[in-house]
XYZ file of C-alpha atoms in Angstrom:
691
model
C 94.511 53.582 89.347
C 97.896 55.314 88.900
C 98.872 57.027 85.659
C 102.422 57.171 84.300
C 104.244 59.502 81.942
C 107.311 58.951 79.795
C 109.140 61.681 77.863
C 112.036 61.163 75.445
C 113.665 64.365 74.173
C 116.953 66.176 73.678
C 118.788 67.813 76.557
C 118.222 71.548 76.351
C 120.567 74.260 77.455
C 119.169 77.784 77.489
C 120.923 78.580 74.187
C 119.619 75.476 72.450
C 116.088 76.028 73.715
C 116.085 79.627 72.477
C 117.322 78.493 69.087
C 114.555 75.900 68.868
C 111.630 77.746 70.439
C 112.687 81.370 70.935
C 110.994 84.369 69.356
C 112.118 85.553 65.939
C 111.492 89.186 66.942
C 114.974 90.716 66.839
C 113.841 94.312 67.058
C 115.502 96.463 69.678
C 113.766 97.472 72.885
C 113.854 101.155 71.916
C 112.050 100.388 68.647
C 109.314 98.478 70.457
C 109.023 101.329 72.971
C 108.615 103.856 70.159
C 105.891 101.730 68.599
C 104.023 101.491 71.928
C 104.255 105.241 72.481
C 103.120 105.917 68.926
C 100.134 103.611 69.449
C 99.163 105.377 72.658
C 99.555 108.844 71.152
C 97.579 108.034 68.016
C 94.333 110.006 68.059
C 91.111 108.669 66.588
C 87.419 108.754 67.324
C 87.541 105.203 68.636
C 90.534 105.948 70.888
C 88.846 109.072 72.309
C 85.663 107.131 73.011
C 87.639 104.377 74.721
C 89.494 106.950 76.846
C 86.209 108.615 77.804
C 84.664 105.320 78.899
C 87.829 104.398 80.788
C 88.115 107.689 82.678
C 84.382 108.308 83.153
C 83.001 104.788 83.734
C 79.368 105.917 83.865
C 79.464 106.150 80.055
C 80.471 102.487 80.013
C 77.981 100.903 82.444
C 74.955 103.186 82.076
C 74.144 102.240 78.419
C 74.198 98.570 79.493
C 72.018 99.152 82.551
C 69.292 96.510 82.987
C 66.435 98.734 84.048
C 63.828 96.108 84.942
C 66.252 93.854 86.767
C 68.380 96.360 88.683
C 66.373 99.529 89.289
C 64.391 98.233 92.284
C 67.484 96.959 94.105
C 69.435 100.159 93.421
C 66.508 102.303 94.580
C 65.950 100.459 97.861
C 69.664 100.204 98.630
C 70.298 103.859 97.741
C 67.429 105.154 99.873
C 68.471 102.946 102.806
C 72.059 104.183 102.689
C 70.883 107.776 102.244
C 68.827 107.558 105.432
C 71.885 106.210 107.262
C 74.119 108.958 105.845
C 72.125 111.686 107.604
C 72.884 110.755 111.239
C 76.333 109.387 110.443
C 77.315 112.476 108.464
C 76.402 114.760 111.351
C 78.017 112.408 113.886
C 81.315 112.094 112.019
C 81.396 115.879 111.630
C 81.864 115.995 115.408
C 84.899 113.714 115.020
C 86.258 116.184 112.475
C 85.699 119.026 114.955
C 83.385 120.933 112.587
C 79.666 121.738 112.619
C 77.263 118.847 111.756
C 76.023 120.564 108.566
C 79.430 120.019 106.969
C 79.001 116.285 107.505
C 75.823 116.436 105.432
C 77.667 118.280 102.669
C 80.374 115.585 102.742
C 77.645 112.932 102.477
C 76.317 114.519 99.277
C 79.014 115.818 96.913
C 81.477 112.853 97.042
C 78.589 110.397 96.499
C 77.504 112.152 93.293
C 81.051 112.450 91.956
C 81.955 108.833 92.715
C 78.876 107.692 90.796
C 80.420 109.218 87.652
C 84.075 108.242 88.109
C 84.181 105.176 90.412
C 84.476 101.547 89.335
C 83.100 99.945 92.533
C 79.472 98.987 91.986
C 78.832 98.343 95.674
C 80.978 101.093 97.201
C 79.320 103.750 99.332
C 81.412 106.881 99.815
C 81.019 109.668 102.321
C 82.158 110.263 105.882
C 84.362 107.595 107.487
C 85.130 107.487 111.222
C 88.895 106.886 110.964
C 89.458 109.549 108.284
C 87.273 111.991 110.233
C 89.222 111.305 113.432
C 92.574 111.911 111.689
C 91.254 115.095 110.063
C 89.883 116.256 113.411
C 93.341 115.912 114.959
C 94.748 118.245 112.291
C 91.925 120.741 112.848
C 92.436 120.717 116.608
C 96.173 121.317 116.227
C 95.693 124.398 114.034
C 92.422 125.725 115.497
C 92.159 124.542 119.127
C 88.780 124.522 120.853
C 88.329 127.400 123.329
C 86.880 126.336 126.671
C 84.350 129.164 126.827
C 82.536 130.450 123.748
C 78.962 131.530 123.119
C 77.682 129.451 120.211
C 75.534 132.328 118.948
C 78.282 134.957 118.986
C 80.008 136.280 115.822
C 83.282 134.866 117.169
C 81.767 131.384 117.098
C 80.827 131.733 113.423
C 84.343 132.911 112.576
C 85.785 130.049 114.621
C 83.686 127.485 112.692
C 84.780 129.101 109.441
C 88.432 128.682 110.360
C 87.889 125.052 111.290
C 86.081 124.046 108.108
C 88.688 126.007 106.147
C 91.410 123.747 107.547
C 89.331 120.583 107.054
C 88.561 121.606 103.450
C 92.249 122.296 102.861
C 93.028 118.743 103.989
C 90.411 117.450 101.542
C 91.825 119.575 98.699
C 95.426 118.537 99.314
C 94.351 114.900 99.684
C 92.530 115.094 96.353
C 95.533 116.685 94.645
C 97.819 113.945 95.996
C 95.453 111.261 94.680
C 95.269 112.913 91.250
C 99.069 113.095 91.094
C 99.297 109.431 92.099
C 96.797 108.577 89.363
C 98.848 110.471 86.787
C 101.952 108.561 87.872
C 100.058 105.227 87.888
C 100.780 104.668 91.591
C 97.632 102.768 92.426
C 99.742 99.785 93.455
C 101.029 101.691 96.509
C 97.883 100.735 98.385
C 99.262 97.190 98.555
C 101.831 98.361 101.125
C 98.940 98.685 103.551
C 98.404 94.948 103.926
C 95.220 93.416 105.293
C 96.646 92.894 108.830
C 97.763 96.540 108.897
C 94.393 97.894 107.725
C 92.410 95.737 110.145
C 94.665 96.445 113.121
C 94.741 100.152 112.302
C 90.963 100.521 111.974
C 90.397 98.442 115.113
C 92.817 100.566 117.147
C 91.398 103.778 115.667
C 87.970 102.636 116.895
C 89.328 102.901 120.461
C 90.463 106.463 119.763
C 87.008 107.310 118.403
C 85.262 105.778 121.418
C 87.448 107.558 123.980
C 87.101 110.873 122.128
C 83.301 110.613 122.295
C 83.151 109.978 126.054
C 83.146 113.682 126.876
C 80.128 114.311 124.605
C 78.290 111.317 126.044
C 78.956 112.529 129.604
C 78.295 116.187 128.907
C 81.844 117.318 129.738
C 83.320 120.441 128.114
C 86.974 119.435 127.725
C 89.697 120.380 125.223
C 90.524 117.704 122.675
C 93.980 116.195 123.073
C 96.153 115.499 120.034
C 99.607 114.092 119.431
C 101.416 111.221 121.126
C 99.568 109.373 123.934
C 96.404 111.363 123.120
C 94.144 108.422 124.016
C 95.519 108.202 127.562
C 95.510 111.984 127.980
C 91.849 112.128 126.959
C 90.944 109.211 129.213
C 92.757 110.783 132.164
C 91.015 114.103 131.543
C 87.608 112.417 131.437
C 88.273 110.475 134.650
C 89.465 113.630 136.378
C 86.285 115.527 135.445
C 83.773 112.738 136.112
C 82.217 114.659 139.044
C 81.158 117.353 136.539
C 79.115 114.904 134.443
C 75.831 116.282 133.105
C 73.357 113.682 134.317
C 70.816 114.575 131.634
C 73.295 113.919 128.835
C 74.466 110.743 130.571
C 70.844 109.528 130.703
C 70.358 110.387 127.023
C 73.507 108.429 126.151
C 72.440 105.374 128.178
C 68.974 105.329 126.575
C 70.429 105.760 123.064
C 72.965 102.956 123.575
C 70.219 100.731 124.985
C 68.268 101.255 121.752
C 71.076 101.355 119.171
C 73.120 98.346 120.287
C 70.316 95.694 120.371
C 68.669 96.908 117.144
C 71.995 96.986 115.277
C 72.658 93.472 116.561
C 69.281 92.382 115.163
C 70.158 94.004 111.831
C 73.433 92.096 111.738
C 72.083 88.693 112.767
C 68.994 88.759 110.552
C 70.365 90.676 107.579
C 69.582 87.752 105.283
C 65.904 87.834 106.259
C 65.459 91.614 106.414
C 64.869 93.233 103.021
C 66.368 96.428 104.413
C 67.940 96.982 107.848
C 65.950 98.813 110.498
C 66.947 102.530 110.220
C 67.482 102.815 113.957
C 69.948 105.729 113.680
C 67.590 108.100 111.885
C 64.677 107.038 114.112
C 66.788 107.750 117.191
C 67.755 111.155 115.785
C 64.134 112.075 115.057
C 62.834 110.932 118.449
C 65.687 112.578 120.379
C 65.205 115.844 118.485
C 61.478 115.809 119.224
C 61.978 115.080 122.936
C 64.687 117.736 123.288
C 62.465 120.331 121.553
C 59.365 119.469 123.571
C 61.115 119.524 126.945
C 63.641 122.342 126.234
C 66.505 120.152 127.447
C 69.108 122.639 126.286
C 67.844 125.481 128.436
C 66.565 123.386 131.351
C 69.482 120.979 131.850
C 72.201 122.659 129.815
C 72.716 119.838 127.331
C 74.709 120.596 124.202
C 72.661 120.579 120.984
C 73.581 120.736 117.305
C 72.279 124.277 116.888
C 71.542 126.154 113.695
C 71.623 124.079 110.487
C 71.260 126.269 107.400
C 68.987 125.119 104.596
C 70.160 125.045 100.990
C 73.416 124.491 99.139
C 76.698 125.834 100.470
C 78.319 128.673 98.576
C 81.629 127.720 96.945
C 84.605 129.063 98.866
C 88.341 128.576 98.866
C 89.849 126.295 101.518
C 92.573 127.650 103.792
C 95.410 127.255 101.293
C 97.929 128.939 103.592
C 97.772 125.887 105.882
C 99.208 123.514 103.266
C 102.748 123.493 104.741
C 101.336 122.672 108.196
C 98.976 119.892 107.087
C 101.089 118.210 104.390
C 102.482 115.385 106.537
C 99.173 114.482 108.161
C 97.342 114.733 104.838
C 99.629 112.139 103.234
C 98.708 109.673 105.991
C 94.996 110.526 105.628
C 95.242 110.035 101.862
C 96.819 106.607 102.122
C 94.392 105.430 104.794
C 91.325 106.641 102.897
C 92.516 105.189 99.604
C 93.621 101.863 101.090
C 90.287 101.345 102.866
C 88.350 102.367 99.756
C 90.222 100.056 97.401
C 90.129 97.170 99.896
C 86.348 97.449 100.231
C 85.890 97.797 96.481
C 87.992 94.697 95.802
C 86.214 92.609 98.436
C 82.801 93.165 96.855
C 84.186 93.034 93.300
C 85.579 89.552 93.985
C 82.295 88.522 95.588
C 80.193 89.635 92.603
C 82.624 88.808 89.809
C 83.780 92.111 88.339
C 87.083 93.983 88.345
C 88.320 97.125 90.059
C 90.908 99.483 88.560
C 93.061 100.941 91.375
C 94.310 103.890 89.320
C 90.766 104.797 88.308
C 89.771 104.616 91.974
C 92.537 107.123 92.661
C 91.047 109.396 90.023
C 87.512 108.975 91.399
C 88.412 109.724 95.019
C 90.845 112.450 93.944
C 88.152 114.279 91.995
C 85.626 113.710 94.798
C 87.871 115.273 97.431
C 89.176 118.066 95.206
C 85.785 119.285 93.970
C 84.050 118.746 97.325
C 86.660 120.813 99.163
C 85.370 123.965 97.435
C 81.918 123.283 98.924
C 83.101 123.173 102.572
C 83.526 119.379 102.743
C 86.146 117.496 104.722
C 87.980 114.361 103.407
C 85.794 111.453 102.325
C 86.344 107.816 101.453
C 84.468 104.549 101.158
C 82.797 103.608 104.436
C 82.560 100.173 106.042
C 79.032 100.299 107.455
C 77.211 101.932 104.525
C 79.044 99.799 101.941
C 78.008 96.647 103.778
C 74.395 97.858 103.971
C 74.391 98.897 100.306
C 75.405 95.412 99.227
C 73.120 93.540 101.639
C 70.137 95.746 100.691
C 70.386 94.553 97.082
C 72.351 97.285 95.293
C 73.616 96.372 91.819
C 75.416 99.399 90.357
C 76.731 102.878 91.077
C 73.254 104.239 90.246
C 72.301 103.589 93.877
C 74.430 106.644 94.665
C 71.867 108.796 92.851
C 69.109 107.796 95.279
C 71.467 108.172 98.242
C 72.319 111.723 97.213
C 68.619 112.547 96.642
C 67.820 111.661 100.268
C 70.679 113.843 101.548
C 69.669 116.617 99.150
C 66.117 116.692 100.521
C 67.521 117.001 104.038
C 69.856 119.812 102.955
C 67.139 121.792 101.199
C 64.134 121.197 103.448
C 64.580 119.128 106.599
C 68.003 120.181 107.913
C 66.873 123.107 110.131
C 64.516 120.744 111.996
C 67.522 119.053 113.636
C 68.383 122.244 115.535
C 67.577 120.676 118.931
C 69.318 117.353 118.310
C 71.548 116.549 121.359
C 75.211 116.007 120.469
C 75.244 113.089 122.903
C 73.000 111.206 120.460
C 75.521 111.769 117.654
C 78.324 110.566 119.937
C 76.386 107.348 120.624
C 75.868 106.851 116.872
C 79.624 107.276 116.385
C 80.452 104.627 118.978
C 77.883 102.061 117.817
C 78.938 102.462 114.174
C 82.321 100.960 115.123
C 80.941 97.493 115.847
C 82.591 95.886 112.794
C 85.967 97.370 113.697
C 85.875 96.021 117.233
C 84.872 92.562 115.976
C 88.089 92.323 113.973
C 89.710 90.886 117.109
C 87.951 87.656 116.172
C 90.393 87.238 113.265
C 93.422 86.937 115.551
C 93.218 83.175 116.348
C 92.951 82.288 112.666
C 95.745 84.746 111.800
C 97.989 83.111 114.424
C 97.259 79.696 112.926
C 97.977 80.815 109.353
C 100.954 83.151 109.795
C 102.775 84.098 112.979
C 104.486 86.986 111.185
C 101.200 88.543 110.039
C 99.912 88.107 113.572
C 102.902 90.086 114.863
C 102.260 92.799 112.259
C 98.654 93.037 113.489
C 99.651 93.269 117.154
C 102.487 95.769 116.616
C 100.277 98.020 114.478
C 97.403 97.877 116.969
C 99.591 98.627 119.979
C 101.398 101.450 118.148
C 98.142 103.146 117.134
C 96.558 102.772 120.573
C 99.592 103.766 122.641
C 101.159 106.437 120.453
C 98.816 108.029 117.929
C 96.862 107.227 114.788
C 99.375 108.710 112.316
C 102.550 107.566 114.050
C 101.110 104.131 114.782
C 100.217 103.606 111.133
C 103.740 104.572 110.061
C 105.249 102.136 112.573
C 102.938 99.374 111.338
C 103.937 99.925 107.708
C 107.657 100.050 108.536
C 107.428 96.924 110.696
C 105.529 95.078 107.956
C 108.163 95.999 105.369
C 110.928 94.959 107.763
C 109.356 91.503 108.081
C 109.429 91.193 104.286
C 113.074 92.279 104.179
C 114.019 89.880 106.971
C 112.293 87.013 105.175
C 114.240 87.715 101.985
C 117.477 88.039 103.962
C 116.971 84.685 105.654
C 115.394 82.672 102.855
C 115.862 78.920 103.074
C 118.672 77.212 101.185
C 118.283 73.471 100.628
C 119.989 70.474 99.060
C 117.797 68.729 96.496
C 117.575 65.010 95.978
C 116.046 63.002 93.156
C 113.031 60.746 93.510
C 113.936 57.351 92.057
C 113.223 56.914 88.319
C 111.673 60.382 88.021
C 112.688 63.898 87.014
C 111.367 65.221 90.346
C 113.807 66.890 92.753
C 112.820 67.844 96.287
C 114.610 69.086 99.473
C 116.229 66.185 101.286
C 115.263 67.430 104.759
C 111.585 66.923 103.931
C 111.890 63.894 101.631
C 114.049 61.189 103.165
C 113.470 58.718 100.322
C 114.974 61.036 97.721
C 118.687 60.556 97.075
C 121.573 62.813 96.109
C 123.031 62.362 92.639
C 126.610 61.030 93.134
C 129.233 63.745 92.688
C 126.604 66.455 92.151
C 125.373 68.874 94.791
C 122.010 70.343 93.753
C 121.162 73.501 95.681
C 118.088 75.724 95.661
C 117.605 79.170 97.233
C 114.056 80.353 97.891
C 114.419 84.098 97.531
C 116.070 86.933 95.630
C 119.843 87.399 95.718
C 120.699 91.041 96.330
C 122.971 93.260 98.385
C 120.921 92.684 101.544
C 121.331 88.899 101.680
C 124.420 88.171 99.586
C 126.494 87.388 102.690
C 123.882 84.968 104.013
C 123.583 83.306 100.593
C 127.355 82.886 100.395
C 127.561 81.424 103.910
C 124.754 78.959 103.241
C 126.269 77.820 99.951
C 129.706 77.371 101.524
C 128.190 75.415 104.408
C 126.209 73.069 102.178
C 129.117 72.539 99.775
C 131.692 72.205 102.548
C 134.046 74.512 100.665
C 135.912 76.468 103.321
C 138.705 78.857 102.242
C 141.291 76.394 103.559
C 139.777 73.528 101.592
C 139.619 75.631 98.436
C 143.324 76.492 98.765
C 144.328 72.876 99.418
C 142.305 71.567 96.473
C 143.626 74.316 94.218
C 147.176 73.451 95.239
C 146.555 69.742 94.577
C 144.944 70.506 91.225
C 147.871 72.683 90.108
C 150.332 70.029 91.190
C 148.377 67.447 89.212
C 148.333 69.661 86.119
C 152.070 70.285 86.428
C 152.825 66.567 86.631
C 150.535 65.929 83.661
C 152.478 68.443 81.572
C 155.805 66.933 82.631
C 154.565 63.447 81.841
C 153.375 64.557 78.413
C 156.812 66.005 77.623
C 158.572 62.839 78.814
C 156.256 60.660 76.793
C 156.843 62.647 73.612
C 160.637 62.805 74.065
C 161.250 59.259 75.244
C 158.204 57.434 74.095
C 157.783 55.981 77.612
C 154.573 56.215 79.640
C 154.829 57.026 83.355
C 152.733 54.237 84.799
C 153.377 55.266 88.367
C 151.974 58.727 87.735
C 148.986 57.188 85.932
C 148.134 55.179 88.993
C 148.533 58.270 91.192
C 146.292 60.273 88.871
C 143.604 57.595 88.939
C 143.888 57.448 92.708
C 143.391 61.263 92.957
C 140.339 61.143 90.704
C 138.780 58.242 92.588
C 139.327 60.051 95.868
C 137.651 63.144 94.451
C 134.639 61.326 93.038
C 133.976 59.409 96.202
C 134.409 62.046 98.876
C 134.153 65.457 97.183
C 131.687 67.364 95.058
C 132.640 67.469 91.386
C 129.735 69.616 90.179
C 127.443 72.192 91.747
C 124.010 72.694 90.211
C 122.045 75.742 91.405
C 118.295 75.614 90.870
C 117.279 79.258 90.240
C 113.540 78.614 89.906
C 112.823 80.473 93.183
C 115.288 83.312 92.548
C 112.917 86.066 91.416
C 115.577 88.713 90.872
C 119.309 89.369 91.174
C 120.970 92.757 91.545
C 124.547 93.771 90.649
C 125.902 92.629 94.033
C 124.202 89.250 93.631
C 125.542 88.842 90.089
C 129.088 89.605 91.263
C 128.649 87.030 94.009
C 127.762 84.421 91.372
C 130.957 85.304 89.509
C 133.022 85.068 92.688
C 131.502 81.717 93.641
C 132.083 80.385 90.139
C 135.753 81.386 90.326
C 136.230 79.788 93.752
C 134.558 76.553 92.660
C 136.800 76.373 89.602
C 139.835 76.782 91.849
C 138.598 73.779 93.815
C 138.046 71.789 90.604
C 134.249 71.978 90.844
C 132.139 72.853 87.804
C 129.147 75.179 88.279
C 125.817 74.689 86.479
C 122.601 76.719 86.543
C 119.021 75.650 85.845
C 115.545 77.203 85.716
C 116.765 80.804 85.411
C 114.069 83.304 84.484
C 114.747 85.798 81.710
C 115.511 88.803 83.925
C 117.911 86.874 86.172
C 119.709 85.368 83.188
C 119.996 88.768 81.516
C 121.584 90.376 84.594
C 123.993 87.452 85.089
C 125.036 87.610 81.442
C 125.451 91.388 81.449
C 127.590 91.244 84.586
C 130.200 89.119 82.800
C 129.454 85.741 84.374
C 129.919 84.022 81.011
C 133.600 85.008 81.104
C 134.018 82.629 84.035
C 131.396 80.023 83.168
C 130.603 77.925 80.119
C 127.331 79.170 78.528
C 126.532 75.513 77.789
C 126.281 74.924 81.537
C 122.967 76.783 81.840
C 119.967 74.449 81.430
C 116.229 74.875 81.272
C 115.520 72.261 83.982
C 117.401 70.581 86.802
C 116.934 67.169 85.174
C 118.505 68.348 81.908
C 121.570 69.479 83.834
C 121.815 66.227 85.805
C 121.552 64.113 82.660
C 124.233 66.206 80.991
C 126.593 65.927 83.978
C 126.138 62.163 84.187
C 126.659 61.692 80.456
C 129.770 63.900 80.547
C 131.373 61.291 82.771
C 130.892 58.766 79.969
C 131.160 60.790 76.731
C 131.193 64.391 75.419
C 127.941 66.239 74.697
C 126.635 65.333 71.252
C 123.681 66.595 69.243
C 121.898 63.306 69.801
C 122.141 63.527 73.579
C 118.737 62.829 75.072
C 116.970 62.935 78.400
C 114.502 60.305 79.552
C 111.874 60.991 82.182
């Protein structure tokens, strides 16, 4: 059964439609702005309470907490994630080139702070492999690792202090940048790191993490390479020193991988059936520590162990502020990566569970987390892929799960930490590598990405190759620039089409895709699917000239013919008035000229602006120029479907001095009906359009 619709109404130009349906609010923009500012600056108890709940979300969700329904899920999920934080925190500290204890600190303070200020109910913050790797590169540049150093010497303690001072300075500067971005409402900037960029970047960074951990897994004491081509330099250094492999550490690594990989695969495949995932990382850490202690592996085989882990809270201390000029550039990249990953994760789970995320509040939450944590010897933190996934799958409901996560880490800090003295660093390296499983699996998205969008596929490949071949920071910058260039190129080469009308309807579609639509006689209806600005004005002009067939030579010839016709009309009028005799020969010539024009040439150009999202000054001047050229050729110009901002810019640029304001219509069909009726009679108030 097919339905039909019939509409009978007046033809509406933009002016007529505004008169009939426009707003009566004639107040100036400055007055409305003053009223908005006055409303925001008005202080009241209700406004202060609203601001408090908005900036400290725990005061909003905690009073509405469903204790009986949510507490069990939050407890189990929080404890599970807390157990995972312990080995991962120490492991990612190695990526940051600092002592493992600082990874535990970073797994505690940001978690507590995010619970108060974050809006993601299923977000787990703490140490993240990519952020740790980028921070470690900065630390290695400023405080390189000496090849020979006694871990128990005073120089070693001073060396570790310098390193954590730099890492804490990165965290502090990152937090300050986020707080400034929050104050300027720049949360939208994370959108410039598109999904293909983030996935390609994290996948390529996983290769950097894996290669950087080879030396710990093989027991090699090598300097860490940074800068361009660091991955290949590290790989070459490892291959060169393979004969020096510590067989004990190699055996430990093989056994750990043989345990971690299958159990993590079981956790992933049966996560729907398992109430909580098997805590294989912490079990591996405990068993490896016990074996190393019982057999004195460090003294017997010379394996590298974690060493002294102090119990208790760290004393507040100032980061290395003097390093700010040296770390500023790298810290900006770390900030954007950490924030983009955090917001992306938060939005994924917010969409899944039906609540909203506020990007600017997330900036505030992570900014405060990094700023405050930096004074307690923490390195930069962010949301983490693995723990966030586990938190959600383990049944977490709200941010309260962070309380139980921090309690687990707190117990380790106060009581259990020193027991990990004999933990082999090779075990932590294996935990680092196996935690990257999700990042490596992102290659599976490439076939679907190729099918959906070839351009996004190219963005993914270019970003991945840039990060792998060059470096993490430089590769990310190249990926962002390339992605933005694809957007610019698409706007510069937007499609321009001729529209045709479907018979007995008000529907107009491109003729190249709809062969049964037909062109309205004497009217060329054009549409441009993109903005018109300085970057594509030349392309827009060329496309319009091509579709209209109005070359400069043709414009001059038609202008010359039109002027000659007007001159003869004036002469004929004078002769008719003076002599009272009509020039019948000229009348026949005039009719012949008009018939030739109507049959072979365009008499009216109608531009459908529905897809023109914005116009700049250069684009507006181009409209004026095109309007003038069309008038020279005897072609009238009409506009339809202009949005308010485009129409305002065109009007302000003086287009109405060269174009009749009554030639701007609210729809393409209104304009077509008007043009067709103009051939028969002038526009009257009773003019109607039938659909």
